[in-house]
Amino acid sequence: MSEILTTPLTSSRRSARPEARQARAGAILVSPAVILLIVILILPVAVAFVLSFSDYTLGRDRLTWVGFENYADIFTRSSYRKMIVATVLYVVITVPVSVGLGLGAALLIRSLKIGQSLYKTVYFLPVMASLLAMAIVWEFALHPTLGIVNRTLALGCGSPLELWPWYARSCADGFPLWLGDRDYALWTLAFIGIWQSFGFNMVLYLAGLTAVPRDLYGAAEMDGVRSGWERFRLITWPMLGPTTVFVLTITTIRSFQVFDTIEALTHGGPAKSTYVMIYAIYEKGIAQNLVGLGAAITMLFLGFVMLISVAQRRFVERKVHYQ
Amino acid sequence: MATVQLHEIEKSFAGTDVLKGVSLDIADGEFLSLVGPSGCGKSTLLRILAGLETQSSGTVSIGGRLVDGLRAADRDLAMVFQSYALYPHLTVAENIAVPLTMRRLSGAQRLPGIGSFLPGSRALRREIATTVREAAEMLDIAHLLDRKPGQLSGGQRQRVAVGRALVREPAAFLLDEPLSNLDAKMRVHMRAEIAQLNRRLGATFVYVTHDQAEAMTMSDRIAVMMEGELLQVGTPDALYDHPADIRVAQFIGSPAINILPVETDEAGVIRLYGAQTGFRAGSARIEHLGVRPEALMPCDDGELLSGRVRLIENLGSDLFVQLDVPGMLRPVTLRLPPSARGRVRPGDLMHLRVDSDRIVGFDAGGKAAPLLRAEVPAHV
Ligand SMILES: Nc1ncnc2c1ncn2[C@@H]1O[C@H](COP(=O)(O)OP(=O)(O)O)[C@@H](O)[C@H]1O
Ligand SMILES: [Mg+2]
């Protein structure tokens, strides 16, 4: 025992100060992690950044530097403008609805006396299922003539539902080609995206709700808070602030990344109305082997995601952690 | 300002009886402490009184009016929670103002932004701000009004919680272990402040604590609760000197009362390990004697009991001596004045006698039973 204690004292003549020795040991210990971090995470992004200024394609052994040409393409060609519009629109539709539904479902489930776990399981099913597999189900359901959606809608023809002009028109001219009509395709995909993701948000909100101290509700009741709405405004919503920021960030980033439903159902069409960024990266960078262009779109994509993360840190987090 | 009556309150959670018929009358302006070990049902009783929990049976009246059908918001009570339960996103001023804004402003007037432009809302808000400031000044937290609870120390948070309770001038205050999260020094300080508050406001206080010292120092009366039942309700003096139950005797007082296991023979003579104690049983057989440490006095021969000094605790103002008495598992504690310092040593043999007014007998059920001084040996 005494030997163990004295060994470091006698063998450390080179650096007498324990802080220096600790710092060196620390540096050695973290170096594998730092190297892995650089090789696995930072290097690929750096390579993509460099390639985005070239016309590199896989298999060719030389490449030409094209400067900002790839970026100029993105911001001037109409198909890429459509890409940005489709991506942003998809995000703007999906995020608020999916977050709102997640919160609503969590609050309703929490208020249940029995059957909580049943509802949790059911709402969480789409999250666990592979979206690609579920896309096939949706493809059948949304088939213009054979799909259950349009066939069910057709049953309502002749009923008072026809007072709704859209319904009457659809009865006369046929119900929409949900995935084949450029006015409907993106909304339909957004619907599927919401269907798939709100269960995840619900689970996050349920976790957030369990962290709200029960005494706060007691205190509010004593302070004269009578309605559920007031209780929500005074306690639940502010206390869920950190959860909401997290849910918003996660959902936004996931919506930016939507790919599988596009690939399975629309391939970016019709008329590029569902041509979202990740699909564009895949199509240009991998399917058409235009790596330089794909890399440029990737950079733009990373820019968006970065913006969201920074916004989260800067503007919101400071307001919802009450320190 | 109001009286509070609890009548035969029972409560069970999923088949477990937590409260077993608790009845309690609290006078207007009284400071009543509800004391008992953790888990005995104190908080449950207080929450039932507040209206945050519903009793299984029994009734609650406040100011002579039955309030069983009323929800907490309509009972005109204020509560201070053990966790303080401050709203973390609101400033101290906003926290204290909540009970007033909820009651004085209409739903529309409370809306953020537009609410302040509605008629009458400005004046009401100014009035509320004044009241909040007065309450804060009374509690010495006026300089903290703009801070968030997260930026305050435990003692300051505690004051904010009290401020939020008293700003509305409720009929009665309910306090659930409000000092248990404070450090020892702060606790002693706040103890005095809360007791003073009761006198200054003249309001009824129901104070829940597991700390008998808090109950003893602050209360007009104490209700001792164990396992969902009230064992005794009385003034601190009554509980200390005349405990009705052996559990009350053991719970109240620090260091704890000495419990001596004794036998009562046919003639009613009480014997401690065969030796006469100088006491006779009145009506019931006595199984235990209770003696406070300060009721024991050294004497020349073993009048009540004798033992060797095991340990001496010197508190400066008092000297607590623990004696090993042959046959007894736990040592007997006696209090000596500071003048005895240095005159007692571990290992010394000491003989003790007792102040005969200060000894209590308990029967087999643990209830207090009368005790007589055996002037003449009982067998004569
Ligand atoms: N909501 C509840 N559900 C089930 N059991 C409870 C509930 N609240 C309290 N209890 C039980 O009731 C008993 C008394 O609790 P409580 O009143 O909090 O005790 P105290 O405040 O005296 O420490 C405890 O055994 C506790 O487990
Ligand atoms: Mg409690």
XYZ file of C-alpha atoms and ligand atoms in Angstrom:
731
model
C 0.000 0.000 0.000
C 2.683 2.481 0.979
C 4.612 1.558 -2.153
C 1.656 2.468 -4.357
C 1.330 5.778 -2.615
C 4.944 6.778 -2.965
C 5.646 5.570 -6.502
C 4.167 8.549 -8.375
C 5.989 10.946 -6.071
C 9.427 9.514 -6.820
C 8.972 8.823 -10.537
C 7.640 12.215 -11.551
C 10.743 14.325 -11.565
C 10.229 15.568 -15.118
C 7.048 17.493 -14.297
C 6.821 18.194 -10.640
C 3.441 19.916 -10.730
C 0.528 17.479 -10.448
C -1.698 19.751 -12.569
C 0.672 19.462 -15.516
C 0.830 15.703 -15.191
C -2.940 15.489 -14.990
C -3.324 17.703 -18.018
C -0.963 15.502 -20.043
C -2.766 12.335 -18.988
C -6.066 14.004 -19.839
C -4.852 14.937 -23.303
C -3.695 11.382 -23.948
C -6.966 9.957 -22.735
C -9.195 12.180 -24.848
C -7.100 11.942 -27.996
C -8.778 8.762 -29.357
C -12.163 10.388 -29.015
C -10.968 13.598 -30.636
C -9.356 11.734 -33.531
C -12.497 9.675 -34.110
C -14.571 12.824 -33.940
C -12.462 14.468 -36.618
C -12.272 11.433 -38.898
C -15.895 10.406 -38.633
C -17.782 13.658 -38.195
C -15.795 16.687 -39.237
C -13.719 15.331 -42.115
C -16.705 14.206 -44.266
C -18.330 17.617 -43.897
C -15.053 19.292 -44.819
C -14.653 17.019 -47.847
C -18.228 17.758 -48.938
C -17.519 21.472 -48.523
C -14.421 21.237 -50.728
C -16.193 19.107 -53.319
C -19.065 21.554 -53.537
C -16.720 23.883 -55.460
C -15.899 21.199 -58.047
C -17.585 19.146 -60.730
C -16.337 15.880 -59.234
C -18.087 12.673 -60.205
C -17.355 9.277 -58.798
C -15.070 7.166 -60.983
C -13.425 10.039 -62.866
C -9.836 10.528 -61.738
C -9.617 14.279 -62.273
C -11.815 17.143 -61.288
C -12.229 20.777 -62.292
C -12.753 23.597 -59.846
C -15.911 25.457 -60.800
C -15.943 28.029 -58.030
C -19.429 29.071 -56.954
C -21.107 27.673 -60.071
C -22.909 24.881 -58.162
C -24.242 27.404 -55.667
C -25.235 29.795 -58.435
C -27.188 26.934 -59.993
C -29.051 26.289 -56.774
C -30.132 29.869 -56.378
C -30.988 30.605 -60.013
C -32.379 27.465 -61.614
C -36.107 27.107 -61.125
C -35.982 23.432 -60.151
C -33.811 24.284 -57.140
C -36.003 27.202 -56.217
C -38.864 24.709 -56.223
C -36.725 22.466 -54.031
C -36.347 25.164 -51.395
C -40.031 26.067 -51.577
C -41.092 22.420 -51.234
C -38.723 21.797 -48.326
C -39.687 24.903 -46.385
C -43.388 24.381 -47.047
C -43.168 20.770 -45.860
C -41.425 21.874 -42.668
C -43.823 24.746 -42.041
C -46.851 22.479 -42.385
C -45.526 19.453 -40.530
C -43.800 20.975 -37.519
C -46.585 23.017 -35.876
C -49.253 20.381 -36.481
C -47.118 17.488 -35.315
C -45.939 19.366 -32.206
C -49.464 20.589 -31.420
C -50.968 17.141 -31.836
C -48.187 15.626 -29.736
C -48.889 18.069 -26.905
C -52.647 17.618 -27.199
C -52.385 13.830 -27.170
C -50.016 13.910 -24.187
C -52.368 16.160 -22.181
C -55.392 14.028 -23.017
C -53.603 10.790 -22.169
C -52.381 12.240 -18.859
C -55.936 13.138 -17.900
C -57.155 9.559 -18.428
C -57.867 7.376 -15.410
C -57.611 4.100 -17.333
C -56.266 3.069 -20.732
C -53.225 5.354 -20.707
C -50.831 2.681 -21.912
C -53.195 1.522 -24.660
C -53.322 5.011 -26.192
C -49.591 5.475 -25.759
C -48.894 2.244 -27.617
C -51.340 2.962 -30.408
C -50.080 6.493 -31.030
C -46.497 5.343 -30.877
C -46.971 2.516 -33.425
C -46.327 4.658 -36.531
C -43.086 5.889 -34.962
C -41.793 2.366 -34.527
C -42.952 1.129 -37.928
C -40.620 1.655 -40.871
C -41.876 4.608 -42.854
C -40.910 2.873 -46.088
C -43.090 -0.103 -45.213
C -45.926 2.147 -44.171
C -45.541 4.127 -47.392
C -46.714 1.058 -49.309
C -49.857 0.969 -47.189
C -50.401 4.642 -47.873
C -49.847 4.107 -51.578
C -52.661 1.571 -51.637
C -54.914 3.669 -49.465
C -54.410 6.761 -51.597
C -54.725 5.054 -54.986
C -56.951 7.373 -57.075
C -59.563 4.782 -58.025
C -58.935 1.647 -55.955
C -57.722 3.310 -52.738
C -59.869 3.216 -49.634
C -59.599 6.985 -49.184
C -61.265 8.003 -52.414
C -63.743 5.136 -52.283
C -64.829 6.216 -48.819
C -65.078 9.818 -49.939
C -67.217 8.745 -52.898
C -69.737 7.190 -50.508
C -70.514 10.694 -49.243
C -71.635 11.911 -52.655
C -75.333 12.799 -52.716
C -75.307 13.552 -48.995
C -75.377 17.053 -47.409
C -71.580 16.929 -47.626
C -72.035 18.186 -51.172
C -72.924 21.582 -49.725
C -69.164 21.936 -49.435
C -68.218 23.199 -52.941
C -64.937 21.250 -53.015
C -66.794 18.040 -52.271
C -69.454 18.676 -54.898
C -66.814 19.431 -57.496
C -64.890 16.280 -56.584
C -68.048 14.171 -56.837
C -68.595 15.465 -60.327
C -64.983 15.375 -61.607
C -63.515 12.611 -59.450
C -61.626 12.848 -56.181
C -58.028 14.088 -56.221
C -55.031 12.054 -57.303
C -53.572 12.615 -53.867
C -50.008 11.786 -54.801
C -50.246 12.573 -58.496
C -51.613 16.101 -58.389
C -49.115 18.896 -57.829
C -51.640 20.841 -55.715
C -52.122 17.926 -53.320
C -48.937 15.851 -53.300
C -46.914 17.887 -50.804
C -49.876 18.257 -48.431
C -50.523 14.536 -48.617
C -46.889 13.804 -47.788
C -47.024 16.319 -44.953
C -50.093 14.520 -43.638
C -48.219 11.217 -43.672
C -45.243 12.897 -42.015
C -47.467 14.239 -39.224
C -49.183 10.870 -38.829
C -45.790 9.286 -38.456
C -44.100 11.751 -36.121
C -46.648 13.130 -33.662
C -46.515 9.963 -31.542
C -42.846 10.636 -30.923
C -43.592 14.188 -29.818
C -46.351 12.857 -27.609
C -43.890 10.587 -25.814
C -41.475 13.480 -25.288
C -44.285 15.651 -23.914
C -45.462 12.841 -21.622
C -41.958 12.681 -20.205
C -41.947 16.469 -19.831
C -45.300 16.372 -18.021
C -44.104 13.886 -15.409
C -41.374 16.380 -14.485
C -43.881 19.114 -13.552
C -44.062 19.154 -9.725
C -47.499 18.160 -8.452
C -47.300 20.827 -5.740
C -47.418 23.557 -8.383
C -50.921 22.498 -9.361
C -51.873 22.452 -5.680
C -50.440 25.940 -5.242
C -52.325 27.196 -8.294
C -55.564 25.735 -6.968
C -54.993 27.495 -3.624
C -54.216 30.718 -5.472
C -57.653 30.642 -7.056
C -56.925 29.077 -10.445
C -60.168 27.419 -11.430
C -60.147 26.580 -15.132
C -58.024 24.036 -16.938
C -57.013 26.707 -19.416
C -55.658 28.988 -16.686
C -53.809 26.066 -15.167
C -52.271 25.288 -18.541
C -51.251 28.908 -19.041
C -49.850 29.409 -15.551
C -48.035 26.099 -15.074
C -48.124 23.423 -17.761
C -47.073 25.504 -20.756
C -44.208 27.390 -19.052
C -42.968 24.245 -17.334
C -42.961 22.427 -20.659
C -40.823 25.175 -22.207
C -37.598 23.151 -22.379
C -39.499 20.156 -23.755
C -41.155 22.314 -26.386
C -37.858 23.748 -27.546
C -36.400 20.270 -27.805
C -39.462 18.867 -29.584
C -39.524 21.794 -32.026
C -35.848 21.391 -32.865
C -36.019 17.636 -33.313
C -39.195 17.804 -35.387
C -37.871 20.582 -37.586
C -34.631 18.767 -38.296
C -36.467 15.529 -38.962
C -38.865 17.301 -41.314
C -35.950 18.833 -43.203
C -34.625 15.313 -43.583
C -37.795 13.791 -45.050
C -36.815 11.318 -47.729
C -38.367 7.862 -47.482
C -41.958 8.827 -48.308
C -40.751 10.948 -51.252
C -38.652 8.109 -52.607
C -41.430 5.568 -52.163
C -44.427 7.616 -53.263
C -43.632 10.566 -55.538
C -39.944 10.658 -56.525
C -40.024 14.432 -56.123
C -42.897 14.893 -58.549
C -45.332 15.784 -59.859
C -43.752 18.838 -61.480
C -41.097 18.895 -58.703
C -43.801 19.837 -56.183
C -42.338 17.397 -53.629
C -38.696 17.802 -54.633
C -37.276 18.260 -51.099
C -33.615 18.815 -50.321
C -32.551 15.364 -49.173
C -34.252 13.860 -52.180
C -32.414 16.346 -54.401
C -29.102 15.443 -52.767
C -29.822 11.788 -53.356
C -30.905 12.323 -56.958
C -27.999 14.585 -57.966
C -25.202 13.255 -55.820
C -25.912 9.528 -55.992
C -28.408 8.643 -58.706
C -26.938 11.034 -61.336
C -23.415 10.982 -59.911
C -23.137 14.804 -59.883
C -21.209 14.766 -56.627
C -20.187 18.428 -56.705
C -23.767 19.620 -57.063
C -24.986 17.162 -54.427
C -22.314 18.459 -52.070
C -23.432 22.042 -52.628
C -27.038 21.164 -51.777
C -25.734 19.311 -48.724
C -23.964 22.467 -47.581
C -27.177 24.440 -47.967
C -29.002 21.753 -46.014
C -26.429 21.838 -43.231
C -26.759 25.608 -43.199
C -30.499 25.315 -42.536
C -30.015 22.772 -39.775
C -27.272 24.849 -38.202
C -29.536 27.886 -38.264
C -32.208 25.998 -36.363
C -29.776 24.780 -33.731
C -28.309 28.240 -33.244
C -31.777 29.747 -33.022
C -32.650 27.192 -30.387
C -29.593 28.024 -28.284
C -29.672 31.775 -28.720
C -33.276 32.850 -28.571
C -35.218 30.179 -26.876
C -33.198 28.218 -24.388
C -32.407 31.247 -22.309
C -36.081 31.993 -21.958
C -37.302 28.577 -20.923
C -34.713 27.511 -18.367
C -35.685 29.626 -15.413
C -32.417 30.197 -13.622
C -59.950 34.804 10.404
C -61.863 31.687 11.176
C -62.252 28.580 13.236
C -61.546 25.225 11.648
C -63.297 21.976 12.536
C -62.377 18.541 11.334
C -64.892 15.873 12.249
C -64.135 12.137 12.049
C -61.988 12.463 8.935
C -61.080 9.151 7.358
C -59.051 8.612 4.251
C -57.833 5.522 2.485
C -55.668 5.222 -0.593
C -56.322 2.044 -2.544
C -57.413 0.094 0.528
C -54.772 1.476 2.903
C -56.263 3.489 5.753
C -54.116 6.579 6.091
C -56.424 8.587 8.371
C -58.566 6.721 10.892
C -61.155 9.149 12.180
C -59.423 12.411 13.014
C -61.400 15.106 14.832
C -59.898 18.454 15.654
C -61.269 21.863 16.660
C -59.031 24.811 15.954
C -59.894 28.176 17.465
C -59.902 31.493 15.633
C -56.396 32.927 15.517
C -54.848 29.859 17.079
C -51.454 28.478 16.107
C -51.977 24.741 15.993
C -49.155 22.365 15.120
C -49.803 18.958 13.720
C -46.777 16.895 14.605
C -45.875 13.281 14.039
C -43.320 11.042 12.367
C -43.028 10.948 8.566
C -45.777 9.057 6.809
C -48.350 9.318 9.605
C -50.792 11.240 7.407
C -50.158 14.879 8.349
C -49.889 16.149 4.793
C -52.907 14.130 3.769
C -54.967 15.721 6.547
C -53.785 19.195 5.585
C -54.558 18.593 1.913
C -58.050 17.410 2.844
C -58.527 20.565 4.890
C -57.281 22.619 1.947
C -59.563 20.861 -0.504
C -56.752 19.427 -2.601
C -57.725 15.901 -1.596
C -61.167 14.466 -0.812
C -61.748 12.575 2.427
C -63.303 9.113 2.362
C -65.653 10.184 5.152
C -66.024 12.929 7.746
C -66.587 16.661 7.443
C -64.559 19.841 7.305
C -65.935 23.222 8.430
C -64.235 26.572 8.173
C -65.657 29.517 10.070
C -68.590 27.349 11.103
C -69.537 26.592 7.494
C -69.308 23.123 5.955
C -66.916 23.291 3.023
C -66.892 19.695 1.839
C -68.478 20.517 -1.495
C -66.183 23.500 -2.120
C -63.052 23.230 -4.164
C -59.755 24.538 -2.829
C -59.996 27.835 -4.696
C -63.252 28.650 -2.905
C -62.239 27.791 0.648
C -60.396 31.063 1.308
C -57.303 29.328 2.682
C -53.644 29.824 1.850
C -51.010 27.144 1.890
C -47.229 27.112 2.091
C -45.801 23.943 0.606
C -42.721 22.092 1.755
C -41.257 22.483 -1.739
C -42.433 26.152 -1.704
C -44.109 25.463 -5.098
C -43.145 28.860 -6.511
C -43.826 29.441 -10.209
C -40.284 29.307 -11.593
C -40.936 31.412 -14.704
C -42.461 34.321 -12.783
C -40.580 36.957 -10.816
C -40.992 37.202 -7.064
C -43.443 40.082 -7.523
C -45.475 38.120 -10.062
C -45.455 35.060 -7.830
C -46.825 36.987 -4.877
C -49.359 38.689 -7.116
C -50.879 35.489 -8.523
C -53.517 34.989 -5.793
C -54.626 38.600 -6.294
C -54.663 38.641 -10.093
C -56.566 35.360 -10.160
C -59.250 36.724 -7.866
C -59.476 40.406 -8.690
C -58.939 40.511 -12.461
C -61.384 39.054 -14.952
C -60.240 36.417 -17.431
C -59.943 39.004 -20.202
C -58.051 41.460 -18.002
C -55.492 38.757 -17.235
C -54.585 38.214 -20.886
C -51.034 39.246 -21.649
C -50.718 42.415 -23.724
C -54.310 43.427 -24.524
C -55.428 42.693 -20.961
C -53.778 45.823 -19.642
C -55.746 48.065 -22.039
C -59.129 46.922 -20.829
C -61.079 49.413 -18.679
C -60.282 49.251 -14.976
C -57.398 46.885 -15.463
C -54.664 49.509 -15.040
C -56.039 50.716 -11.715
C -56.496 47.176 -10.429
C -52.971 46.214 -11.436
C -51.548 49.259 -9.659
C -53.511 48.349 -6.567
C -52.188 44.781 -6.707
C -48.620 46.024 -7.132
C -49.004 48.151 -3.996
C -50.354 45.239 -1.976
C -47.544 43.002 -3.191
C -44.954 45.582 -2.214
C -46.449 45.929 1.268
C -46.368 42.182 1.777
C -42.783 42.039 0.512
C -41.704 44.818 2.838
C -43.254 43.049 5.780
C -41.154 39.969 4.951
C -37.985 41.897 4.070
C -37.931 40.734 0.464
C -38.811 44.002 -1.265
C -35.339 44.148 -2.821
C -35.895 40.746 -4.463
C -39.149 41.538 -6.261
C -37.618 41.448 -9.748
C -35.727 38.189 -9.322
C -36.810 34.733 -10.376
C -37.153 32.032 -7.692
C -34.163 30.195 -9.190
C -31.927 33.100 -8.154
C -32.926 33.009 -4.482
C -31.585 31.148 -1.476
C -33.741 28.632 0.362
C -34.662 31.088 3.091
C -35.611 33.775 0.581
C -37.766 31.356 -1.397
C -39.460 30.397 1.808
C -40.328 34.035 2.491
C -41.707 34.430 -1.021
C -43.929 31.404 -0.438
C -45.145 32.941 2.818
C -45.657 36.260 1.023
C -47.792 34.613 -1.618
C -49.882 33.059 1.139
C -50.437 36.167 3.230
C -50.964 38.726 0.474
C -54.608 37.737 0.158
C -55.442 37.818 3.873
C -57.036 34.365 3.911
C -59.219 32.900 6.668
C -56.465 30.498 7.713
C -52.903 29.573 6.796
C -51.875 25.997 6.186
C -48.150 25.323 6.345
C -46.757 21.918 5.403
C -43.250 21.496 6.836
C -42.236 24.924 5.554
C -38.869 24.940 7.313
C -37.641 21.444 6.605
C -35.557 22.477 3.584
C -33.653 25.172 5.464
C -30.381 24.888 7.319
C -30.457 24.632 11.106
C -29.731 28.285 11.835
C -32.236 29.608 9.323
C -34.802 27.203 10.708
C -34.518 28.617 14.215
C -34.745 32.142 12.828
C -37.795 31.479 10.651
C -39.444 29.631 13.527
C -39.598 32.868 15.481
C -40.687 34.877 12.451
C -43.587 32.614 11.604
C -44.785 32.570 15.205
C -44.652 36.386 15.206
C -46.548 36.518 11.942
C -49.348 34.551 13.543
C -49.587 37.096 16.351
C -49.349 40.098 14.039
C -51.955 38.872 11.538
C -54.205 37.308 14.157
C -55.035 34.607 11.632
C -55.481 30.898 12.265
C -52.356 28.859 11.503
C -52.281 25.115 10.975
C -48.655 24.106 10.964
C -47.517 20.629 9.967
C -44.097 19.404 11.058
C -42.270 16.247 11.991
C -39.942 18.249 14.243
C -41.214 18.330 17.824
C -38.909 21.260 18.645
C -40.682 23.420 16.041
C -44.053 22.419 17.406
C -43.005 23.060 21.025
C -41.549 26.505 20.352
C -44.186 27.942 18.040
C -47.582 26.575 18.971
C -50.530 27.532 21.111
C -51.554 23.900 20.944
C -50.044 20.763 19.479
C -51.832 17.780 17.988
C -49.676 14.663 18.029
C -50.512 12.258 15.256
C -49.320 8.721 14.714
C -50.404 6.117 12.215
C -53.398 8.163 11.140
C -54.757 8.874 14.618
C -54.533 11.844 16.950
C -52.969 10.669 20.207
C -53.211 13.900 22.162
C -54.082 17.534 21.604
C -52.904 20.092 24.095
C -50.597 22.948 24.973
C -46.852 22.323 24.699
C -46.626 22.285 28.517
C -49.417 19.765 28.865
C -47.869 17.465 26.286
C -44.470 17.713 27.890
C -45.497 17.258 31.501
C -48.592 15.110 31.191
C -48.334 12.966 28.071
C -51.471 10.870 27.678
C -49.687 8.135 25.776
C -46.254 6.605 26.005
C -45.704 7.356 22.295
C -46.423 11.041 22.894
C -44.005 11.006 25.818
C -41.299 9.505 23.649
C -41.939 11.802 20.691
C -41.969 15.096 22.582
C -38.810 16.387 24.222
C -35.133 16.185 23.402
C -33.212 14.361 24.773
C -35.993 11.823 24.945
C -37.844 10.902 28.110
C -36.468 7.929 30.103
C -38.797 4.961 29.976
C -38.237 2.547 32.873
C -39.743 -0.934 32.578
C -41.392 -1.722 35.922
C -43.646 -4.334 37.532
C -46.698 -3.802 39.671
C -47.249 -6.461 42.311
C -50.624 -7.515 43.786
C -50.436 -4.847 46.464
C -49.952 -2.180 43.789
C -46.293 -1.563 44.608
C -44.229 -0.598 41.627
C -40.856 -2.324 41.454
C -37.920 -1.655 39.200
C -35.900 -4.888 38.855
C -37.285 -6.080 42.137
C -36.387 -2.923 44.057
C -39.096 -0.640 45.344
C -39.452 2.636 43.468
C -41.361 4.508 46.128
C -44.528 4.645 43.975
C -47.802 2.748 43.966
C -50.208 2.185 41.124
C -53.476 4.106 41.396
C -56.034 2.138 39.433
C -54.401 0.286 36.554
C -51.255 -1.830 36.667
C -48.249 0.234 35.683
C -45.809 -1.266 33.182
C -43.636 1.733 32.418
C -42.539 4.858 34.190
C -41.602 7.952 32.232
C -39.103 10.426 33.706
C -37.752 13.497 31.951
C -33.942 13.897 32.153
C -34.314 17.091 34.192
C -36.631 15.395 36.725
C -33.845 13.079 37.868
C -31.465 14.256 40.583
C -28.351 12.751 42.074
C -28.637 11.662 45.725
C -26.672 9.704 48.246
C -28.308 6.296 48.056
C -30.208 4.471 45.293
C -33.676 5.874 45.991
C -35.032 5.164 42.479
C -32.116 3.682 40.595
C -28.341 3.600 40.383
C -25.926 3.261 37.510
C -22.482 3.978 36.216
C -21.739 6.983 34.004
C -21.266 5.898 30.403
C -21.100 9.218 28.577
C -21.232 12.925 29.343
C -22.585 15.374 26.770
C -21.605 18.924 27.544
C -23.819 21.450 25.754
C -22.483 24.411 27.719
C -25.856 25.386 29.132
C -26.620 21.816 30.185
C -24.775 18.637 30.956
C -26.470 15.441 29.835
C -25.179 12.340 31.560
C -25.967 8.847 30.337
C -25.995 6.138 32.971
C -25.759 2.395 32.397
C -28.338 0.890 34.720
C -27.873 -2.866 35.308
C -30.627 -4.786 33.507
C -31.701 -1.906 31.251
C -30.936 -2.022 27.555
C -30.923 1.701 27.012
C -29.025 4.152 29.160
C -30.847 6.549 31.452
C -30.267 10.223 30.685
C -30.212 12.918 33.317
C -29.630 16.631 33.067
C -27.165 18.380 35.349
C -26.557 22.106 35.672
C -23.325 23.464 34.135
C -21.922 23.801 37.663
C -21.546 19.999 37.717
C -18.947 20.163 34.939
C -15.768 18.324 35.898
C -17.375 16.726 38.950
C -18.741 13.712 37.095
C -16.517 11.271 35.242
C -17.249 8.242 33.076
C -17.320 5.152 35.266
C -18.585 6.994 38.385
C -21.429 5.333 40.265
C -24.448 7.626 40.628
C -27.643 7.231 42.660
C -30.763 8.988 41.440
C -34.027 10.134 42.939
C -36.971 11.659 41.150
C -39.116 14.706 41.615
C -42.399 12.952 42.413
C -44.548 15.452 40.467
C -42.544 14.817 37.364
C -42.934 11.077 36.949
C -45.623 9.531 34.741
C -46.940 5.966 34.784
C -48.154 4.070 31.717
C -50.344 0.982 31.707
C -49.998 -2.094 29.494
C -51.726 -0.291 26.603
C -49.299 2.606 26.826
C -51.927 4.992 28.211
C -51.071 7.293 31.105
C -52.305 5.906 34.432
C -52.407 7.532 37.882
C -49.451 7.085 40.199
C -49.342 7.482 43.959
C -46.424 8.278 46.202
C -45.850 5.323 48.515
C -45.157 7.254 51.733
C -45.508 4.093 53.750
C -44.223 0.798 52.371
C -47.207 -0.835 50.709
C -46.973 -4.183 52.453
C -47.706 -2.664 55.859
N -51.801 10.089 -3.358
C -51.478 9.040 -2.589
N -51.673 7.776 -3.023
C -51.363 6.711 -2.239
N -50.856 6.810 -1.018
C -50.633 8.036 -0.524
C -50.928 9.213 -1.274
N -50.601 10.293 -0.523
C -50.121 9.806 0.638
N -50.140 8.458 0.644
C -49.707 7.601 1.747
O -50.315 8.058 2.908
C -49.438 7.996 4.010
C -49.362 9.341 4.691
O -48.740 10.254 3.829
P -48.528 11.773 4.226
O -49.822 12.363 4.598
O -47.793 12.426 3.119
O -47.584 11.636 5.499
P -46.770 12.771 6.270
O -47.068 14.085 5.660
O -47.228 12.669 7.687
O -45.324 12.391 6.172
C -48.104 7.519 3.473
O -47.956 6.165 3.803
C -48.229 7.689 1.995
O -47.536 6.675 1.331
Mg -45.773 15.394 4.589
